[in-house]
PDB file of C-alpha atoms and ligand atoms in Angstrom:
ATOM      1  CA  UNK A   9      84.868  19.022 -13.720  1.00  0.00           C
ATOM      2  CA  UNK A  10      81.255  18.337 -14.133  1.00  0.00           C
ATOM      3  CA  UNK A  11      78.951  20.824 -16.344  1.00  0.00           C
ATOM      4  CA  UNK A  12      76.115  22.376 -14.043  1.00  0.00           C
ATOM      5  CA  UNK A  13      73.249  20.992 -15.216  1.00  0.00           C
ATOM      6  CA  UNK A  14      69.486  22.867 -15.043  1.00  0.00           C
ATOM      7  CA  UNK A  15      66.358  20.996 -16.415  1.00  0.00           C
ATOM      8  CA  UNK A  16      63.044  22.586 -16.030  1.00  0.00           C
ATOM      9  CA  UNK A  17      60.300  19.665 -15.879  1.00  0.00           C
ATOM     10  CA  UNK A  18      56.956  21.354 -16.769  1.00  0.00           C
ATOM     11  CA  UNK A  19      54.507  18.433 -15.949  1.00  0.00           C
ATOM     12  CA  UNK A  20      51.010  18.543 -17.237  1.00  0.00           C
ATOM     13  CA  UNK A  21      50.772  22.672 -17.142  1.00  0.00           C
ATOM     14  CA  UNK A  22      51.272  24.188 -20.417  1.00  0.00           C
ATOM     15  CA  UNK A  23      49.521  23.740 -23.726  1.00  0.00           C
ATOM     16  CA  UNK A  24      52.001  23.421 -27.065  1.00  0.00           C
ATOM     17  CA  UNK A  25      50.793  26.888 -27.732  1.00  0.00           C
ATOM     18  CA  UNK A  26      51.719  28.321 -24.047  1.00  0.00           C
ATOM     19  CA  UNK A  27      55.106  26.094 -24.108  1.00  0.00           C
ATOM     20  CA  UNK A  28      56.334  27.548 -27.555  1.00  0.00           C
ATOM     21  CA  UNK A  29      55.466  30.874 -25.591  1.00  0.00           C
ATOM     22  CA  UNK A  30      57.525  30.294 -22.703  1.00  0.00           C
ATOM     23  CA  UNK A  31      60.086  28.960 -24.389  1.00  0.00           C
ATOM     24  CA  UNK A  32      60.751  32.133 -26.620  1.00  0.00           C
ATOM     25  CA  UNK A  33      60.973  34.232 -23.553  1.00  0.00           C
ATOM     26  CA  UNK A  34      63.028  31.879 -21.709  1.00  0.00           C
ATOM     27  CA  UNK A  35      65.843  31.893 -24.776  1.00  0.00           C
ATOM     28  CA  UNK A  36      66.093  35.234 -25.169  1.00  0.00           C
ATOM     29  CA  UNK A  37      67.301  35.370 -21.245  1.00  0.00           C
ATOM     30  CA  UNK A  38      70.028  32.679 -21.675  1.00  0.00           C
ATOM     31  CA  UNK A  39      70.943  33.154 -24.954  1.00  0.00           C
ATOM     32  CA  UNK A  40      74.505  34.336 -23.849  1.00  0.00           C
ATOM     33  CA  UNK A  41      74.764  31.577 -21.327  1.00  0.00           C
ATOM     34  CA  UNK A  42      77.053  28.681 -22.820  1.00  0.00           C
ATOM     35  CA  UNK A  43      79.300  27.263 -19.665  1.00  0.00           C
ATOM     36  CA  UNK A  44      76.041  25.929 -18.083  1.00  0.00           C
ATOM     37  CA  UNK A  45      73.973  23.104 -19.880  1.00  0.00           C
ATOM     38  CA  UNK A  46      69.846  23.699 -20.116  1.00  0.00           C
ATOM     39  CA  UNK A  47      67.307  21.645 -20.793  1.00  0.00           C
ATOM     40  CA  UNK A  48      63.226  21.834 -20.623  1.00  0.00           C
ATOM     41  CA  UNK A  49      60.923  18.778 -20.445  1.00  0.00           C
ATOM     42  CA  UNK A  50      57.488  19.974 -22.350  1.00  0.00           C
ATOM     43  CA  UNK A  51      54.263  17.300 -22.576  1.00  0.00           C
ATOM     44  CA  UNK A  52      55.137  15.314 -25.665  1.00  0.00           C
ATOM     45  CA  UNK A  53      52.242  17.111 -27.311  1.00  0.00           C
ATOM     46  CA  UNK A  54      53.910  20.568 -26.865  1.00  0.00           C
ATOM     47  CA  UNK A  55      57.373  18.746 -28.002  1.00  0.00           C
ATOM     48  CA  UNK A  56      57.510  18.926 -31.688  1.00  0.00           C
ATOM     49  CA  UNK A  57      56.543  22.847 -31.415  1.00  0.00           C
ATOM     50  CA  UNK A  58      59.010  23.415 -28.995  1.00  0.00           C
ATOM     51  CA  UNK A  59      62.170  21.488 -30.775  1.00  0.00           C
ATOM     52  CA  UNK A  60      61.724  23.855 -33.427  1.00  0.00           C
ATOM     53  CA  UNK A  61      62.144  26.719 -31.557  1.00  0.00           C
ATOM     54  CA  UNK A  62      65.237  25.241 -29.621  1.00  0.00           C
ATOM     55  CA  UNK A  63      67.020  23.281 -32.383  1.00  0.00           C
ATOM     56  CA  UNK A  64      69.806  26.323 -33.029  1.00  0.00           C
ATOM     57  CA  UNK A  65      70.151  27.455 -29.768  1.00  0.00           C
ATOM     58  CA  UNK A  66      71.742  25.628 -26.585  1.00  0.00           C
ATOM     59  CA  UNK A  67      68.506  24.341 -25.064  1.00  0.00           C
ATOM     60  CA  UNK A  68      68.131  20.851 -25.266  1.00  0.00           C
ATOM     61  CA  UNK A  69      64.857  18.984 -25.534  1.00  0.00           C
ATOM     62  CA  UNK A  70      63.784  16.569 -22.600  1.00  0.00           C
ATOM     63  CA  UNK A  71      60.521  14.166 -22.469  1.00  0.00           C
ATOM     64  CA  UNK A  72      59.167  13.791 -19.193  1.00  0.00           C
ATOM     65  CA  UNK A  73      58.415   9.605 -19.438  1.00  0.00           C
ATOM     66  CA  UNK A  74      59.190   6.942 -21.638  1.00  0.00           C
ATOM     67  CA  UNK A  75      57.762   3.193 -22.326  1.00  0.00           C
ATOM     68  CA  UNK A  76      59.802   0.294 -22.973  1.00  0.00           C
ATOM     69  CA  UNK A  77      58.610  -1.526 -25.881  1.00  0.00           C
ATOM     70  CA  UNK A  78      59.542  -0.452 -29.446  1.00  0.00           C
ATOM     71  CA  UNK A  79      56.376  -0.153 -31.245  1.00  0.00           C
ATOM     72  CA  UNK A  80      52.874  -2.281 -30.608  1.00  0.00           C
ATOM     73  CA  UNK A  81      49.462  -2.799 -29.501  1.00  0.00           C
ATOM     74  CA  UNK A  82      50.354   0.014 -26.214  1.00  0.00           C
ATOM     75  CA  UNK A  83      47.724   2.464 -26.650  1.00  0.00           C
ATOM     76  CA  UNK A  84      48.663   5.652 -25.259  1.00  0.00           C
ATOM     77  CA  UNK A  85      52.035   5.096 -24.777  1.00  0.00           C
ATOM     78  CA  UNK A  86      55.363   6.970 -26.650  1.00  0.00           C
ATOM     79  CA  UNK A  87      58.387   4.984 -27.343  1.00  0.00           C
ATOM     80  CA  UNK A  88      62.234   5.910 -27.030  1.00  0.00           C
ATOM     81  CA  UNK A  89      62.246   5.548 -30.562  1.00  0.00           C
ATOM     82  CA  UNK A  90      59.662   8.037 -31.093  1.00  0.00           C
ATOM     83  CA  UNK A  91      60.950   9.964 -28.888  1.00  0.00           C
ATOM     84  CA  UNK A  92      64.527   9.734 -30.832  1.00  0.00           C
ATOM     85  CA  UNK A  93      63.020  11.439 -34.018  1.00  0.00           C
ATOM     86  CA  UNK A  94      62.347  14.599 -32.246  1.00  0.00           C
ATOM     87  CA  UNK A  95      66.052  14.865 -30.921  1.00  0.00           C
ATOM     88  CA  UNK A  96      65.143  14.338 -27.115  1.00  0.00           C
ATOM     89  CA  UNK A  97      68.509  14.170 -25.756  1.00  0.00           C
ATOM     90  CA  UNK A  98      67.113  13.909 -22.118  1.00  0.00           C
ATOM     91  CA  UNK A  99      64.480  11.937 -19.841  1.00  0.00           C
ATOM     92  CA  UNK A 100      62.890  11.986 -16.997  1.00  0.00           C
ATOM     93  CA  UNK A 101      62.146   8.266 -15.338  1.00  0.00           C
ATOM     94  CA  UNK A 102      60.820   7.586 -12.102  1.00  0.00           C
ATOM     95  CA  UNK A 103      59.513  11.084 -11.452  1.00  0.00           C
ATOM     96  CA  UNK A 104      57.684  10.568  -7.448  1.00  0.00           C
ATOM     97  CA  UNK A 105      54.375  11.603  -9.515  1.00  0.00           C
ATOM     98  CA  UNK A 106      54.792   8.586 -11.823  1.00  0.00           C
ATOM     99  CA  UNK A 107      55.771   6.525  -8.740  1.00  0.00           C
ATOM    100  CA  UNK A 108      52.573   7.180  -7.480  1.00  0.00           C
ATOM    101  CA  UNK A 109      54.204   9.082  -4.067  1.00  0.00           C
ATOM    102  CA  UNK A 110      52.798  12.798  -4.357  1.00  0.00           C
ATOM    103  CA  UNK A 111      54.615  15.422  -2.039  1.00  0.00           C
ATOM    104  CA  UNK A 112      52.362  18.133  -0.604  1.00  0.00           C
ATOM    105  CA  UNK A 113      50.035  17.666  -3.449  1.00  0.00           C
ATOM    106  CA  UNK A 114      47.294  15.214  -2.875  1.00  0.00           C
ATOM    107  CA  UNK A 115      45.957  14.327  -6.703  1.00  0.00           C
ATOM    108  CA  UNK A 116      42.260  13.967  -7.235  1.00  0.00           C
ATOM    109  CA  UNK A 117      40.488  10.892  -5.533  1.00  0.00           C
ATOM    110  CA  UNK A 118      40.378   8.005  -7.434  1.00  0.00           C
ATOM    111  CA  UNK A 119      43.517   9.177  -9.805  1.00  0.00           C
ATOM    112  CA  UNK A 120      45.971   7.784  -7.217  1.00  0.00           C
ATOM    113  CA  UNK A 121      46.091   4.269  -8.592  1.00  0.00           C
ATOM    114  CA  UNK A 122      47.080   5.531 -12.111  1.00  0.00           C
ATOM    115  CA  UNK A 123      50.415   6.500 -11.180  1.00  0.00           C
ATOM    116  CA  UNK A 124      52.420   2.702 -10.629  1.00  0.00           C
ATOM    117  CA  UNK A 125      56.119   3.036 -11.786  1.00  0.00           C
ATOM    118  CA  UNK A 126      58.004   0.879  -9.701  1.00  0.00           C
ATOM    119  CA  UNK A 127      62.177   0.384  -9.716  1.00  0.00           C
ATOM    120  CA  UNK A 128      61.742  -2.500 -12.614  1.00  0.00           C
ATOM    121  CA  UNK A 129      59.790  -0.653 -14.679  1.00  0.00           C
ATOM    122  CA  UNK A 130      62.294   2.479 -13.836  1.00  0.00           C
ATOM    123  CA  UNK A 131      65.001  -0.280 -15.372  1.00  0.00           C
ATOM    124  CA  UNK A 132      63.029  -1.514 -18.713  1.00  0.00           C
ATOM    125  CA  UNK A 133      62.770   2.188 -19.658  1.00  0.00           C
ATOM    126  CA  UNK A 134      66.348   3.234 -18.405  1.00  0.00           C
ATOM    127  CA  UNK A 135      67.542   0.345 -20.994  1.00  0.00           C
ATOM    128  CA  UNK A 136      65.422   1.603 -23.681  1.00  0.00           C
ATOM    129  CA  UNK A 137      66.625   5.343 -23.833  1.00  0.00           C
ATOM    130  CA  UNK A 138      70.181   4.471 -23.726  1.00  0.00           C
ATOM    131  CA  UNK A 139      69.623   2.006 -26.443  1.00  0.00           C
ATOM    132  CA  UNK A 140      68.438   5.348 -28.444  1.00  0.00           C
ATOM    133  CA  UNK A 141      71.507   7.570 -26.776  1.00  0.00           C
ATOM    134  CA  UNK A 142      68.856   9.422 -25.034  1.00  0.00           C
ATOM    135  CA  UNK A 143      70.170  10.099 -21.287  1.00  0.00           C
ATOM    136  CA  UNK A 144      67.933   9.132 -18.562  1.00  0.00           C
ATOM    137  CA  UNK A 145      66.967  11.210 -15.766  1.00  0.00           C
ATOM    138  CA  UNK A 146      66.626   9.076 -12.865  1.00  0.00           C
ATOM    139  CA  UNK A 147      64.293  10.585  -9.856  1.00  0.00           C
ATOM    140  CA  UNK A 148      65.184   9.028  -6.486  1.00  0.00           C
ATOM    141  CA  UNK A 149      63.742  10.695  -3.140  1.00  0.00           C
ATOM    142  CA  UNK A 150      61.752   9.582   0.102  1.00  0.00           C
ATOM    143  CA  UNK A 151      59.021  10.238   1.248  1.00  0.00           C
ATOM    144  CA  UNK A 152      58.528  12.247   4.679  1.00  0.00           C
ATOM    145  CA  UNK A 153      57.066   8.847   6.714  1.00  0.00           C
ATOM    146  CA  UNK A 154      60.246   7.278   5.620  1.00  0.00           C
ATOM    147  CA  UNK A 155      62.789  10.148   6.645  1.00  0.00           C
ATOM    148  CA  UNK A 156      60.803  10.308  10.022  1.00  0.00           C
ATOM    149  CA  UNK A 157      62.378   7.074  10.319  1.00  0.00           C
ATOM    150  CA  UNK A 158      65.584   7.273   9.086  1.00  0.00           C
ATOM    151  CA  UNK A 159      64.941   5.388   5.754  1.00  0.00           C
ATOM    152  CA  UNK A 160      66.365   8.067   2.836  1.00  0.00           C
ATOM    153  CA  UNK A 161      69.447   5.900   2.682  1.00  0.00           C
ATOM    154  CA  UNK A 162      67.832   2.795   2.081  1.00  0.00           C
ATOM    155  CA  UNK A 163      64.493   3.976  -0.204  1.00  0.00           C
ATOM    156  CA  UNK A 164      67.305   5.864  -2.360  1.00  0.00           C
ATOM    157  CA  UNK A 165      69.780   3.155  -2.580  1.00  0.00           C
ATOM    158  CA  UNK A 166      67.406   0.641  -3.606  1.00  0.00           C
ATOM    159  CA  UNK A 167      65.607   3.247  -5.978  1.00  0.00           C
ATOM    160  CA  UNK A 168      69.516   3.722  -8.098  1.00  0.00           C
ATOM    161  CA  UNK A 169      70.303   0.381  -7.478  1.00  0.00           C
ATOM    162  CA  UNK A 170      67.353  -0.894  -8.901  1.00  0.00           C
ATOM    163  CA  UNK A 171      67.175   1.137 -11.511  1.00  0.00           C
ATOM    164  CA  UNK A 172      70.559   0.421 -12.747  1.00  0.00           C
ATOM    165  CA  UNK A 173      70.123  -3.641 -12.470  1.00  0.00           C
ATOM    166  CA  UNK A 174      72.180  -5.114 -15.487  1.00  0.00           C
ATOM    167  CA  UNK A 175      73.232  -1.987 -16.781  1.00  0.00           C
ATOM    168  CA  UNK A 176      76.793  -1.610 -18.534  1.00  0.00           C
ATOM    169  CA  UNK A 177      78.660   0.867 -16.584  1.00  0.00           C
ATOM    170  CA  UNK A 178      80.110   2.060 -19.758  1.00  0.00           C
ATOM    171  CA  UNK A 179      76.896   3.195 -21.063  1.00  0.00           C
ATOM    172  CA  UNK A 180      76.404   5.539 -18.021  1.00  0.00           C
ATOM    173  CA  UNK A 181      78.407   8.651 -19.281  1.00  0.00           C
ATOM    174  CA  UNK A 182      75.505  10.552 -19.914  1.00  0.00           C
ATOM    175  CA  UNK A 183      73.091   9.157 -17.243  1.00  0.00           C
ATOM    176  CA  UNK A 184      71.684  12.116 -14.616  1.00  0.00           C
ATOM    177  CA  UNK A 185      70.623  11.475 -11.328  1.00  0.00           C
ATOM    178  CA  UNK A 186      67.875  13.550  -9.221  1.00  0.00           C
ATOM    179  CA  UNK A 187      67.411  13.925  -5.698  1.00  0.00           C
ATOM    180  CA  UNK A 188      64.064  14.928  -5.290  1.00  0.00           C
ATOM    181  CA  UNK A 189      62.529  14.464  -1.777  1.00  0.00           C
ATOM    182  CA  UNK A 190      58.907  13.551  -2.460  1.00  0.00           C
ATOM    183  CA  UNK A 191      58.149  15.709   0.336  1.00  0.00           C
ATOM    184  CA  UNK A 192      59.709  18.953  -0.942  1.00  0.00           C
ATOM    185  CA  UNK A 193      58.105  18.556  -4.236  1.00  0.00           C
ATOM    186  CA  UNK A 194      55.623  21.074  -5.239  1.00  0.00           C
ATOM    187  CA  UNK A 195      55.348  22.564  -1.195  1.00  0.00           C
ATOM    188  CA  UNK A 196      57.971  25.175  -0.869  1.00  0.00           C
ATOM    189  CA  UNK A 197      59.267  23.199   1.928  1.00  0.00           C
ATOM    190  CA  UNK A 198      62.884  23.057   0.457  1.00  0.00           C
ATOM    191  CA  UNK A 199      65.458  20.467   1.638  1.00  0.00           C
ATOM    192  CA  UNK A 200      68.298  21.947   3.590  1.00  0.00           C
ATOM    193  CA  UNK A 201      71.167  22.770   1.085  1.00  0.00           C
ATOM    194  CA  UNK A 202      73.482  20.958   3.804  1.00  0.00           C
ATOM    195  CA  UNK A 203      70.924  17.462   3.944  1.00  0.00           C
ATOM    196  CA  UNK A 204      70.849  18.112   0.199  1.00  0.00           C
ATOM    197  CA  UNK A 205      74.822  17.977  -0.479  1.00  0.00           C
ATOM    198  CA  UNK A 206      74.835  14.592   2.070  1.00  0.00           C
ATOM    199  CA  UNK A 207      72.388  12.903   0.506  1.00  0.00           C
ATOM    200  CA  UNK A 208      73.533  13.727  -3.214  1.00  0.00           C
ATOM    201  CA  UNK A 209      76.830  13.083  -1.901  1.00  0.00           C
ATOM    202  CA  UNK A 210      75.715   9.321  -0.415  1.00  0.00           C
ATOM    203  CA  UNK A 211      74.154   8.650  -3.862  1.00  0.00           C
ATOM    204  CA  UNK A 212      77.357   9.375  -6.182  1.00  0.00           C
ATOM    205  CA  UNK A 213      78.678   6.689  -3.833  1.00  0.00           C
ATOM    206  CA  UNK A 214      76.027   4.215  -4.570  1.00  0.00           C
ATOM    207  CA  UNK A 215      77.004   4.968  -8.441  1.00  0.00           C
ATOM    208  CA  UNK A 216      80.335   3.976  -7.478  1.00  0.00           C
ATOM    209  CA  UNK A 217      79.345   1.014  -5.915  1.00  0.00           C
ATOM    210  CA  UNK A 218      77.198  -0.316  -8.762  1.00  0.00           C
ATOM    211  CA  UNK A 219      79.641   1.210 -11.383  1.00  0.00           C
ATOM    212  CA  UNK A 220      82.482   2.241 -10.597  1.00  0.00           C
ATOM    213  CA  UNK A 221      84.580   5.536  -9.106  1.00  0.00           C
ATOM    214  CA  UNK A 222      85.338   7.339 -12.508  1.00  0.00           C
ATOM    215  CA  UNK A 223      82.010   7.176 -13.740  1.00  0.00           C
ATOM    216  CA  UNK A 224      80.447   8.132  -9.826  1.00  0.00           C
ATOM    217  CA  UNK A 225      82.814  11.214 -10.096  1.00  0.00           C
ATOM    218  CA  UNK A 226      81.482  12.338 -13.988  1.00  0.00           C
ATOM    219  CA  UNK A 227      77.766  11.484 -13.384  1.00  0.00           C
ATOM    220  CA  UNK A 228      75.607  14.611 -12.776  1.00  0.00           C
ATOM    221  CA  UNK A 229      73.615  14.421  -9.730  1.00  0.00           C
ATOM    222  CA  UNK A 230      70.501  17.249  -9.342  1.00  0.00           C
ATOM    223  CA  UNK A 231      68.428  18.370  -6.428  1.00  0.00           C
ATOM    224  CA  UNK A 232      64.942  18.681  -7.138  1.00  0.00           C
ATOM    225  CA  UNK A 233      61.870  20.211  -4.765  1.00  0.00           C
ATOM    226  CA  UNK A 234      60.763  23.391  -4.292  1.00  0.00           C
ATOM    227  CA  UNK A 235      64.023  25.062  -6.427  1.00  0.00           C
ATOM    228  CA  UNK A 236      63.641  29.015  -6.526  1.00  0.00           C
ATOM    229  CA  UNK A 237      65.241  32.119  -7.876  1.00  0.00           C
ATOM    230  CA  UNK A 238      65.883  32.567  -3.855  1.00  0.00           C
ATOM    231  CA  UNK A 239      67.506  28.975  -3.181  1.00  0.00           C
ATOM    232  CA  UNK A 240      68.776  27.828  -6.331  1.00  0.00           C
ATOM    233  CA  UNK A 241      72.335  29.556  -5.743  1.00  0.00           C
ATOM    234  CA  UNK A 242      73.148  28.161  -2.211  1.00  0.00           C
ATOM    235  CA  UNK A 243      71.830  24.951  -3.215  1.00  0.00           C
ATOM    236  CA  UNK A 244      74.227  24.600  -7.109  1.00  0.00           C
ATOM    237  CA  UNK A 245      76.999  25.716  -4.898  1.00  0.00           C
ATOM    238  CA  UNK A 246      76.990  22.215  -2.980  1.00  0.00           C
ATOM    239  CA  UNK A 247      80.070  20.333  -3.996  1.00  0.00           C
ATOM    240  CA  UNK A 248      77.940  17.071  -5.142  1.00  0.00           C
ATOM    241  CA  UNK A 249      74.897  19.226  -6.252  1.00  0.00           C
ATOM    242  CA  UNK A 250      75.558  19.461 -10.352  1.00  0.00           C
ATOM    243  CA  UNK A 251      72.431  21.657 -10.672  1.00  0.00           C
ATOM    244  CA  UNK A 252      68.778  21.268 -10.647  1.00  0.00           C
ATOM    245  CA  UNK A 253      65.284  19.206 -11.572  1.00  0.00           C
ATOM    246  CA  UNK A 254      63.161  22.418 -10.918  1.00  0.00           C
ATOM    247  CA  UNK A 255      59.535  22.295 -11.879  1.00  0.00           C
ATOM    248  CA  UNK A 256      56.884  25.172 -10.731  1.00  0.00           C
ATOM    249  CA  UNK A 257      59.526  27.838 -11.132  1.00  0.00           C
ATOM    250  CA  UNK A 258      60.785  26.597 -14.393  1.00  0.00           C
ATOM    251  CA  UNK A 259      56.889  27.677 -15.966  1.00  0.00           C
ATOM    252  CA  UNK A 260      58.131  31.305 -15.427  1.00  0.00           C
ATOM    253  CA  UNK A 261      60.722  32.288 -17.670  1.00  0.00           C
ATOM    254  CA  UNK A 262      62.293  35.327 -15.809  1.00  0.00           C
ATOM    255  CA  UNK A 263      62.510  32.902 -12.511  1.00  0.00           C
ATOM    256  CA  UNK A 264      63.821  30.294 -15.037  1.00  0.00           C
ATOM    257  CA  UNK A 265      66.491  32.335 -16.379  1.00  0.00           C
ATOM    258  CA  UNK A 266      67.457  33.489 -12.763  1.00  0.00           C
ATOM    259  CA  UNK A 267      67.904  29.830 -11.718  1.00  0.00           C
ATOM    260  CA  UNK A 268      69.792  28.951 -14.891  1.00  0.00           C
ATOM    261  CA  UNK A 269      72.072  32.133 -13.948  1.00  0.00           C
ATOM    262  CA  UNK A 270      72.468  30.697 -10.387  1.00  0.00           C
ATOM    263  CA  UNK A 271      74.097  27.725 -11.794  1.00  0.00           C
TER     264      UNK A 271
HETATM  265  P1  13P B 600      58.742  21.781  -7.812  1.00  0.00           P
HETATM  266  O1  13P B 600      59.979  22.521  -8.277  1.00  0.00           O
HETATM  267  O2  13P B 600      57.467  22.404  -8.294  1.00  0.00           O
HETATM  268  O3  13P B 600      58.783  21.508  -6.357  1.00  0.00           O
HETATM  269  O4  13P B 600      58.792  20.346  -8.546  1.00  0.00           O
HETATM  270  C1  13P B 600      59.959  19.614  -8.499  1.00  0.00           C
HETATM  271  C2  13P B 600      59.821  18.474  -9.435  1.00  0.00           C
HETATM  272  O5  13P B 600      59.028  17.594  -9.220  1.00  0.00           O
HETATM  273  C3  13P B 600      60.658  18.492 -10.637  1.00  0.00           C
HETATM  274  O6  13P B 600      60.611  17.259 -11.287  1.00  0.00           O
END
């Protein structure tokens, strides 16, 4: 029986001080809540703020992107190992922002070409946080030219596949996958619960394909796009749905809570 699993990623929006803010209200709505496992992704600047405000209670800490390397000459860039002193337990790789493959929101001209995570570089970080026990968050989804064609198979098979190149299986216990249709992201435009379930369900066979059965049956797979106080029931009550990647509605901590309660 797999724990339902809700992670609120909140992107670039809130400040440390508006995080810590959010956070407080947020705990005080779940606080009772123990059969369902939470987690919020805060900008790493808002991170060490927040971890002190969740370290006692059963909110877990997420980062929303990870590099590779150790340490070194990588300005800008936050290692699993720095990441590992602040007791992240989750993160997010391959997020469709970082990929560079925006649903209905079209980033600023010019900012487009910033965004360039591709599968292999999905892979050097996937190795690095579970060489620091942090679990990954894997974000697989197509875009809306490739479903018109029939492609979400093959875009999210090759996204899981390659992310999981010359992985151990037996490191995967912890490892989260999301489904999160580029084109629902961030549009309202919410993938049918049903087309949901089959495509979540198609990827936990991938996982057993690259792993093995046992560890496609434990691995928690999450829907992610447009996720709602309104749709977040229906959607958590899909057999291979394990919960949600939810990102606008988790900056509102009543709406949070509801879709935490949902699951
Ligand atoms: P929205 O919930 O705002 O559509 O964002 C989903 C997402 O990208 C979570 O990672």
């Amino acid at each position: 029986m797999r724990t339902k699993l809700v992670v609120g990623n909140w992107k670039m929006s809130p400040t440390s001080r508006e995080g810590a803010a959010l956070v407080e209200a947020f705990i005080k709505q779940v606080d009772y809540l123990w059969d369902v496992d939470i987690v919020v992704c805060p900008p790493y600047v808002a991170i060490p703020r927040v971890r002190e405000l969740v370290k006692d209670t059963q909110v877990k800490l997420g980062a929303q992107d990870v590099f590779w390397e150790d340490s070194g000459a990588f300005t800008g860039k936050v290692s699993a190992r720095m990441l590992s002193e602040f007791c992240c337990d989750y993160c997010i790789v391959g997020h469709s922002e970082a990929r560079g493959r925006f649903g209905g929101y079209e980033p600023p001209i010019g900012t487009r070409e910033y965004f360039s995570e591709t599968d292999e570089t999905v892979n050097r970080k996937i190795k690095a946080l579970l060489y620091y026990s942090i679990s990954p968050i894997l974000c697989v989804g197509e875009t809306k030219p490739e479903r018109s064609v029939g492609e979400t198979e093959k875009v999210v098979e090759r996204q899981v596949r390659g992310a999981l190149a010359g992985v151990d299986p037996s490191e995967l216990y912890t490892f989260v996958v999301a489904y999160e249709p580029v084109w629902a992201i961030g549009t309202g435009d919410t993938c049918d619960p049903g087309e949901a379930e089959r495509v979540c369900a198609f990827i936990r066979g991938v996982v057993a394909g690259v792993a093995d059965q046992d560890l496609a049956e434990s691995v928690r797979i999450l829907y992610g796009g447009s996720v709602k106080p309104e749709n977040a029931r229906e959607l958590f009550g899909q057999a291979n749905i394990d919960g949600g990647l939810v990102g606008g509605a988790s900056l509102d901590a009543d709406g949070f809570a509801r879709i935490v309660m949902s699951a």
